[in-house]
Amino acid sequence: MAVTEMEVRGPRVSDAERVLTPDALAFVERLQREFGPRRDALLAARQQRWAALKRGGTLGFLKETASVRAADWKVAPVPRDLEVRKVEITGPTDRKMVINALNSGASVFMTDFEDANTPTWDNMVSGQANLTDAIRREIDFTSPEGKRYQLNAETATLVVRPRGWHLPEKHLQVDGRPIAGAFMDFGLYFFHNVRILLERGSGPYFYLPKTESHLEARLWNDVFSFAQDALGIPRGTVKATVLIEVVTAAFEMDEILYELRDHSGGLNAGRWDYIFSLIKKFDQRADYVLPDRIQVTMTVPFMRAYTELLVQTCHRRGAFALGGMAAFIPSRRDPAVNEQALAKVRDDKQREANDGFDGTWVAHPDLVPTAMEEFDRILGARRDQLDRQRPDVSVTASQILDIRVPGGTITDAGLRTNVSVGIQYIASWLRGTGAAAINNLMEDAATAEISRSQVWQWVRHGASITGGPRITEDLVRQVEREELDKVRLAVGDDSYSEGRYAEAAELFEQVALSKDFVEFLTLPGYDRLG
């Protein structure tokens, strides 16, 4: 292989020579040339579907794929090291996180080039180097305090989340245009590591984010087949779990599994991104206004409908069903906070295990034992719950779209949380850290998306705080000033000025107070990164 027309426009970074080799870049270029036009067409199809919803359209199960839903088929089995998914820990690709997550005792480590990562050039390249070192067991890290981190003998199974189809990589260009970030993330990881993964008895495993349709899953499947053929790897070696975090995909779960049936690792139930997608797709609908996001739990009717359908669909097809995130970060100083939060985590994981999920997500190593205990309690010696077919579940399209939250309210605290956490997360993201600890929770881009989308929805549709004033642009700006003053007081003037908080507030306003709904805040945010 040899690079022909690809141009590397990124600044010099330390790991570039071993990650951005000529053959690896040539492989990524082949992916972009082969599949870039289809990716562009699918992104255009997203806009057309969204426009139809704006004109009053609705969603339902597809008539043209009814035969797929009715037919009797199953996905291919997964390799041994991906058969147990009881607890999956998630986090970015920085060196210390990779070591700690692999050592956490979790079944799987989902390492993230997407929502828990700021796509700076250095992050994207160094992340690839860190994963390559981890797979070869050549990774270590020494903290500024002198503490050394290295891999245990037994580690979690590694699964990689590349960027979604919508995100570009401006530092790699073909014919003068940025390539899809997904092609860089998948291509470099697959090219550098597939053979040694197979030698070690593992394989190239992925999580696919922001998938909106079975046609987008079909594109991924074709990418996998092409990549495996190009490197002489047997088809079916890749395994990919799809995040159902967009409402349109909830109506195509059977079809998504079918498209990836030789490469499927199952489906995962999103929360913040899923709710964000409802607000976005039905942005013109006043009847879709939601209460404070903390009140939109996984047990409200529309979330329960979609997650129960997910378990039933997966198990009918022999695919794993993975539950949602526990984002709590245990406090080192406040046992009372931990006791209360861990009780909620335990209840949430108990519900998922009882519902038939095969595993769940946590954001911190200290949550692994709590989550593992609840799944061990239900599974016992079993590796999964694929035998739980859930014949009791019968979900209609209207149930998936019935977004009523019984007793839901919009509160001043909810507005302030959205504004404050949204801005604090964006500031962290702009500084290069995409997984941010805020108020004892590990937040990623999905938190900022649900925060700003709720503010946009409340302003756009003239919602009011329960028993209080109408939520206007002026009120949001007032709350913003007050919350930023609290941040400045907490961090100090120097840290505030260096922390990009003012710029974060500017970006927050751009996506929360715009006339038209901005599809993803990370797109205008990416323009602000070097």
XYZ file of C-alpha atoms in Angstrom:
530
model
C 0.000 0.000 0.000
C 1.091 3.577 -0.494
C -0.538 6.899 0.262
C -1.556 8.744 -2.896
C -3.803 11.731 -2.338
C -4.294 11.836 1.442
C -2.974 14.974 3.101
C -2.033 15.026 6.796
C -2.753 18.477 8.171
C -2.390 17.795 11.873
C 0.325 19.396 13.987
C 3.345 17.356 14.982
C 2.460 14.956 17.813
C 4.679 12.475 19.587
C 3.041 9.215 18.484
C 2.453 10.140 14.843
C 5.331 8.177 13.299
C 4.216 4.805 14.658
C 0.473 5.412 14.226
C 0.317 7.306 10.920
C 2.476 4.939 8.906
C 2.235 5.103 5.108
C 0.513 1.713 4.852
C -1.973 2.515 7.630
C -2.884 5.837 6.029
C -3.252 4.129 2.659
C -5.710 1.714 4.247
C -7.734 4.577 5.753
C -7.684 6.345 2.405
C -9.104 3.235 0.719
C -11.981 3.216 3.208
C -12.728 6.873 2.564
C -12.646 6.500 -1.226
C -14.716 3.320 -1.230
C -17.358 4.348 1.300
C -17.174 8.133 1.687
C -19.867 8.821 -0.952
C -22.270 6.363 0.713
C -21.631 7.948 4.091
C -22.392 11.387 2.620
C -25.601 10.086 1.039
C -26.730 8.579 4.348
C -26.076 11.845 6.169
C -28.206 13.582 3.531
C -30.923 10.969 4.102
C -30.871 11.822 7.808
C -31.624 15.439 6.953
C -34.467 14.441 4.652
C -36.020 12.236 7.329
C -35.659 15.013 9.916
C -37.222 17.520 7.534
C -40.194 15.184 7.035
C -40.697 15.028 10.799
C -40.560 18.825 10.971
C -43.394 18.900 8.434
C -45.563 16.796 10.730
C -44.451 13.288 9.848
C -44.119 10.528 12.394
C -42.161 7.338 12.961
C -43.164 3.706 12.840
C -41.915 0.235 12.022
C -40.899 0.063 8.359
C -43.314 -1.620 5.990
C -40.578 -2.442 3.493
C -38.648 -4.542 6.034
C -41.599 -6.400 7.562
C -40.294 -9.667 6.106
C -37.010 -9.253 8.012
C -38.881 -8.788 11.285
C -41.127 -11.777 10.587
C -38.404 -14.183 9.465
C -36.612 -16.653 11.718
C -32.897 -15.864 11.743
C -30.112 -15.341 14.272
C -26.843 -13.478 14.441
C -23.559 -15.371 14.307
C -21.971 -16.436 17.614
C -19.234 -14.315 19.185
C -15.725 -15.398 20.241
C -15.176 -16.735 23.749
C -13.765 -13.506 25.204
C -16.895 -11.571 24.185
C -19.417 -14.058 25.562
C -19.571 -12.465 29.028
C -20.731 -8.845 29.038
C -22.023 -8.548 32.616
C -20.299 -5.264 33.461
C -18.736 -2.980 30.888
C -16.699 0.016 31.987
C -16.395 2.970 29.646
C -13.906 5.776 29.295
C -11.522 7.656 27.012
C -8.286 6.400 25.497
C -5.802 8.248 27.703
C -3.025 6.051 29.028
C -3.915 5.944 32.737
C -7.608 5.342 32.010
C -6.835 2.484 29.630
C -4.746 0.706 32.268
C -7.179 1.267 35.140
C -10.218 0.233 33.096
C -8.580 -2.936 31.785
C -7.609 -3.765 35.379
C -11.009 -2.862 36.851
C -12.488 -6.358 37.052
C -15.124 -5.464 34.462
C -16.017 -7.941 31.750
C -15.412 -5.403 28.969
C -13.685 -2.036 28.613
C -15.380 0.139 26.008
C -12.681 2.651 25.142
C -13.984 5.759 23.503
C -12.943 7.911 20.563
C -16.402 9.520 20.593
C -18.529 11.079 23.370
C -15.979 10.683 26.191
C -13.204 12.130 24.057
C -12.346 15.564 22.716
C -11.259 14.988 19.087
C -8.053 17.003 19.228
C -5.394 15.684 16.898
C -3.171 14.709 19.813
C -6.012 12.813 21.538
C -6.900 10.881 18.396
C -3.332 9.866 17.583
C -2.121 9.194 21.140
C -5.305 7.195 21.792
C -4.457 4.851 18.945
C -0.915 4.463 20.290
C -2.198 3.698 23.790
C -4.506 0.964 22.510
C -1.759 -0.543 20.374
C 0.524 -0.637 23.426
C -2.204 -2.132 25.607
C -2.934 -4.938 23.137
C 0.768 -5.781 23.061
C 0.925 -5.489 26.876
C 3.577 -2.799 26.514
C 1.612 -0.051 28.256
C 2.519 1.584 31.562
C 2.111 5.000 33.135
C 3.817 6.901 35.954
C 1.908 9.733 37.587
C 3.549 13.047 38.529
C 3.476 11.768 42.126
C 5.545 8.743 41.091
C 2.796 6.096 41.192
C 3.273 3.452 38.492
C 0.421 1.804 36.627
C 0.704 -1.398 34.596
C -1.578 -4.175 33.372
C -2.694 -7.082 35.544
C -2.350 -10.641 34.294
C -6.098 -10.756 33.590
C -7.796 -7.802 31.961
C -11.180 -6.822 30.550
C -11.969 -7.503 26.896
C -11.249 -4.408 24.810
C -13.999 -2.870 22.660
C -13.465 0.375 20.730
C -16.039 3.075 19.986
C -15.108 5.046 16.848
C -16.723 8.367 16.042
C -20.219 8.438 14.579
C -20.864 8.916 10.876
C -21.522 12.642 11.288
C -18.122 13.601 12.700
C -15.323 14.616 10.318
C -11.553 14.400 10.782
C -10.222 17.682 9.436
C -6.571 16.754 9.933
C -6.777 13.981 7.320
C -8.040 15.109 3.932
C -8.616 13.323 0.650
C -8.965 15.468 -2.460
C -9.071 18.543 -0.237
C -11.985 17.322 1.915
C -11.924 16.024 5.514
C -12.426 12.280 5.802
C -15.014 10.681 8.088
C -13.641 10.401 11.606
C -15.083 6.884 11.771
C -12.779 5.729 8.976
C -9.720 7.033 10.813
C -10.693 5.511 14.161
C -11.771 2.135 12.820
C -9.156 1.946 10.080
C -6.072 2.698 12.148
C -7.136 0.424 15.003
C -8.047 -2.460 12.699
C -4.931 -2.125 10.529
C -2.436 -2.001 13.388
C -4.007 -4.543 15.728
C -6.202 -7.145 14.024
C -3.521 -9.790 13.580
C -2.068 -9.573 17.078
C -5.588 -9.575 18.550
C -6.295 -12.822 16.719
C -2.969 -14.276 17.824
C -3.944 -13.517 21.435
C -7.291 -15.296 21.038
C -9.314 -12.098 20.830
C -10.512 -9.966 17.934
C -11.393 -6.481 16.717
C -14.532 -5.522 18.621
C -16.416 -2.234 18.257
C -19.309 -0.147 19.550
C -21.129 1.814 16.840
C -22.590 5.148 18.029
C -25.344 7.455 16.745
C -26.665 4.877 14.253
C -29.997 6.138 12.890
C -31.085 3.385 10.494
C -30.450 -0.133 9.244
C -28.922 1.380 6.097
C -26.250 3.012 8.252
C -25.645 -0.377 9.877
C -25.400 -1.901 6.386
C -22.655 0.593 5.559
C -20.709 -0.468 8.643
C -21.153 -4.111 7.693
C -19.776 -3.435 4.223
C -16.842 -1.538 5.744
C -16.077 -4.544 7.943
C -16.241 -6.971 5.009
C -14.048 -4.737 2.848
C -11.464 -4.277 5.612
C -11.295 -7.976 6.391
C -10.896 -8.868 2.708
C -8.228 -6.197 2.205
C -6.041 -7.619 4.983
C -6.832 -11.278 4.383
C -8.846 -11.668 7.579
C -11.841 -14.059 7.609
C -15.200 -12.350 7.317
C -17.102 -12.367 10.583
C -13.967 -11.681 12.627
C -15.149 -8.159 13.476
C -17.902 -7.942 16.092
C -19.861 -4.732 16.582
C -22.412 -3.710 19.189
C -24.775 -0.942 18.114
C -25.863 1.777 20.504
C -29.588 2.405 20.179
C -29.387 6.047 21.170
C -31.464 7.622 18.388
C -35.233 7.187 18.379
C -35.351 6.311 14.673
C -33.130 3.288 15.350
C -35.548 2.023 18.005
C -37.942 1.184 15.166
C -35.245 -0.703 13.227
C -33.561 -2.880 15.831
C -34.370 -6.136 14.044
C -33.145 -4.685 10.775
C -29.921 -3.356 12.324
C -29.124 -6.769 13.782
C -29.945 -8.376 10.440
C -27.599 -6.108 8.492
C -24.789 -6.906 10.929
C -25.779 -10.518 11.535
C -22.324 -11.930 10.673
C -20.611 -9.181 12.674
C -23.095 -8.460 15.475
C -22.209 -8.122 19.126
C -25.709 -7.009 20.125
C -27.433 -3.742 21.024
C -27.020 -1.255 23.858
C -29.746 0.932 25.401
C -28.781 4.599 25.575
C -30.348 7.207 27.856
C -29.225 10.827 27.515
C -28.534 10.547 23.789
C -31.821 8.735 23.222
C -33.822 11.455 24.993
C -31.781 14.123 23.193
C -32.674 12.494 19.877
C -36.398 12.685 20.694
C -36.136 16.402 21.400
C -34.144 16.904 18.205
C -36.211 14.805 15.830
C -39.467 16.354 17.071
C -38.083 19.841 17.658
C -41.197 21.490 16.206
C -43.591 19.594 18.484
C -44.759 21.433 21.607
C -46.307 18.190 22.861
C -42.819 16.682 23.091
C -41.630 19.112 25.772
C -40.040 17.094 28.566
C -39.606 17.857 32.285
C -36.262 18.053 34.099
C -33.977 15.401 32.671
C -33.383 13.857 36.087
C -37.101 12.939 36.081
C -36.871 11.147 32.719
C -35.642 7.864 34.136
C -35.335 4.491 32.456
C -38.629 3.494 34.091
C -40.869 6.170 32.557
C -43.257 4.544 30.061
C -41.590 5.455 26.748
C -38.116 4.507 27.970
C -39.426 1.262 29.439
C -41.171 0.423 26.158
C -38.048 0.840 24.057
C -35.692 -0.977 26.437
C -38.002 -3.963 26.889
C -38.376 -4.177 23.122
C -34.583 -4.090 22.845
C -34.164 -7.089 25.160
C -36.881 -9.044 23.390
C -35.493 -8.245 19.928
C -31.909 -9.100 20.825
C -32.709 -12.387 22.496
C -34.996 -13.521 19.717
C -32.002 -13.107 17.402
C -29.377 -14.602 19.727
C -27.764 -11.196 20.323
C -26.671 -9.575 23.570
C -28.734 -6.796 25.154
C -26.672 -4.279 27.119
C -28.073 -1.843 29.658
C -27.366 1.798 30.365
C -24.759 3.849 32.161
C -24.191 4.335 35.886
C -22.206 7.583 35.881
C -21.729 8.055 39.642
C -18.190 8.725 40.888
C -17.785 7.596 44.513
C -16.693 10.312 46.924
C -13.504 9.836 48.934
C -14.792 12.198 51.635
C -18.545 11.702 52.017
C -19.746 8.166 52.873
C -23.359 9.377 53.081
C -23.283 10.518 49.451
C -21.843 7.158 48.440
C -24.433 5.174 50.369
C -27.321 7.020 48.763
C -25.867 6.936 45.248
C -24.794 3.292 45.383
C -28.292 2.321 46.472
C -29.647 3.948 43.293
C -26.981 2.232 41.185
C -27.871 -1.106 42.764
C -31.577 -0.608 42.103
C -30.918 0.353 38.488
C -28.697 -2.647 37.808
C -31.093 -4.973 39.598
C -33.901 -3.747 37.316
C -31.780 -4.350 34.210
C -30.748 -7.834 35.308
C -34.346 -8.719 36.161
C -35.515 -7.420 32.771
C -33.182 -9.823 30.989
C -30.257 -7.628 30.021
C -26.994 -9.525 29.581
C -24.886 -6.744 31.019
C -24.633 -3.080 31.848
C -22.357 -0.022 31.815
C -20.491 1.813 34.576
C -18.198 4.825 34.371
C -15.938 4.208 37.385
C -13.978 1.155 38.585
C -15.487 1.440 42.079
C -18.932 0.693 40.615
C -17.850 -2.593 39.026
C -18.400 -4.744 42.161
C -21.872 -3.290 42.787
C -23.032 -3.873 39.216
C -21.357 -7.287 39.015
C -23.067 -8.428 42.195
C -26.523 -7.679 40.795
C -25.883 -9.523 37.531
C -24.217 -12.436 39.305
C -27.283 -12.670 41.535
C -29.553 -13.180 38.506
C -27.241 -15.046 36.129
C -25.599 -17.366 38.635
C -23.272 -19.635 36.655
C -24.766 -18.599 33.304
C -22.755 -16.396 30.949
C -25.770 -14.486 29.592
C -29.572 -14.361 29.551
C -30.171 -15.181 25.899
C -32.706 -17.780 27.006
C -34.930 -14.978 28.385
C -37.109 -14.498 25.298
C -39.587 -12.066 26.923
C -42.792 -13.305 25.193
C -44.676 -11.075 27.640
C -43.425 -7.948 25.842
C -45.604 -6.363 23.170
C -44.564 -2.845 22.230
C -46.334 -0.603 19.735
C -45.023 2.418 17.860
C -47.343 4.666 19.843
C -45.847 3.427 23.106
C -42.328 4.250 21.929
C -43.466 7.765 21.021
C -45.658 8.403 24.080
C -43.280 10.704 25.921
C -45.540 11.594 28.828
C -43.703 11.609 32.161
C -46.265 11.179 34.943
C -45.915 13.981 37.490
C -43.091 15.593 35.514
C -42.162 19.181 36.342
C -39.749 21.808 35.087
C -37.918 23.346 38.024
C -35.519 26.200 38.600
C -32.978 23.631 39.786
C -33.432 21.652 36.563
C -32.829 24.734 34.431
C -29.769 25.690 36.462
C -28.354 22.173 36.271
C -28.714 22.124 32.498
C -27.032 25.505 32.125
C -24.268 24.941 34.670
C -23.371 21.352 33.810
C -23.694 22.050 30.097
C -21.222 24.927 30.236
C -18.835 23.174 32.616
C -18.721 20.120 30.371
C -18.186 22.175 27.204
C -15.323 24.029 28.926
C -13.695 20.706 29.797
C -14.235 19.474 26.228
C -12.646 22.616 24.796
C -9.659 22.074 27.110
C -9.226 18.604 25.631
C -10.900 16.414 28.260
C -14.046 14.701 27.020
C -14.804 12.724 30.196
C -15.405 15.286 32.941
C -16.121 14.722 36.626
C -18.910 17.166 37.568
C -20.943 16.933 40.791
C -19.833 13.348 41.467
C -20.873 12.206 37.995
C -18.697 11.261 35.045
C -20.135 13.302 32.194
C -19.551 13.037 28.460
C -20.875 14.851 25.398
C -24.309 13.247 25.766
C -24.803 15.185 29.003
C -24.100 18.484 27.281
C -26.411 17.512 24.421
C -29.394 16.707 26.646
C -28.694 19.812 28.741
C -28.626 22.284 25.871
C -31.437 20.567 23.961
C -33.771 20.851 26.935
C -32.979 24.539 27.284
C -33.581 25.017 23.539
C -36.889 23.133 23.736
C -38.136 25.046 26.768
C -37.328 28.423 25.203
C -38.614 27.456 21.742
C -41.991 26.272 23.028
C -42.485 28.844 25.778
C -42.333 26.405 28.673
C -42.492 27.724 32.218
C -40.889 26.684 35.456
C -43.602 24.953 37.457
C -45.156 27.689 39.558
C -42.655 30.187 38.224
C -41.680 32.327 35.241
C -41.647 31.466 31.577
C -38.268 30.265 30.318
C -37.007 32.919 27.908
C -33.633 33.719 26.371
C -33.232 36.513 28.899
C -33.912 34.152 31.806
C -31.414 31.627 30.451
C -28.751 34.324 30.145
C -29.467 35.507 33.677
C -29.131 31.967 35.017
C -25.973 31.560 32.956
C -24.369 34.634 34.564
C -25.307 33.476 38.044
C -24.029 29.943 37.518
C -20.788 31.181 35.968
C -20.237 33.405 39.002
C -20.508 30.269 41.157
C -17.946 28.499 38.977
C -15.572 31.476 39.136
C -15.877 31.542 42.927
C -15.212 27.804 43.138
C -12.170 27.642 40.824
C -10.645 31.098 41.275
C -10.110 33.904 38.789
C -6.954 32.477 37.182
C -8.388 29.000 36.636
C -11.610 30.533 35.365
C -9.866 32.630 32.722
C -7.651 29.735 31.666
C -10.498 27.203 31.761
C -12.279 28.477 28.627
C -15.530 28.992 30.558
C -16.436 32.197 28.721
C -15.901 30.462 25.382
C -17.930 27.492 26.615
C -20.805 29.813 27.546
C -20.647 31.329 24.086
C -20.862 27.886 22.466
C -23.634 26.853 24.845
C -25.683 29.881 23.799
C -24.970 29.117 20.144
C -26.563 25.665 20.446
C -29.146 26.334 23.185
C -30.560 29.658 22.016
C -30.270 29.330 18.248
C -33.346 29.872 16.092
C -33.018 26.437 14.480
C -31.940 23.319 16.337
C -28.204 22.645 15.852
C -27.874 18.953 15.038
C -24.806 18.213 17.219
C -22.965 20.685 19.445
C -19.704 18.847 18.722
C -19.794 20.086 15.120
C -19.500 23.825 15.900
C -17.351 22.805 18.866
C -14.928 21.000 16.551
C -14.408 24.241 14.639
C -13.000 25.729 17.839
C -10.356 23.015 18.254
C -6.916 23.345 16.723
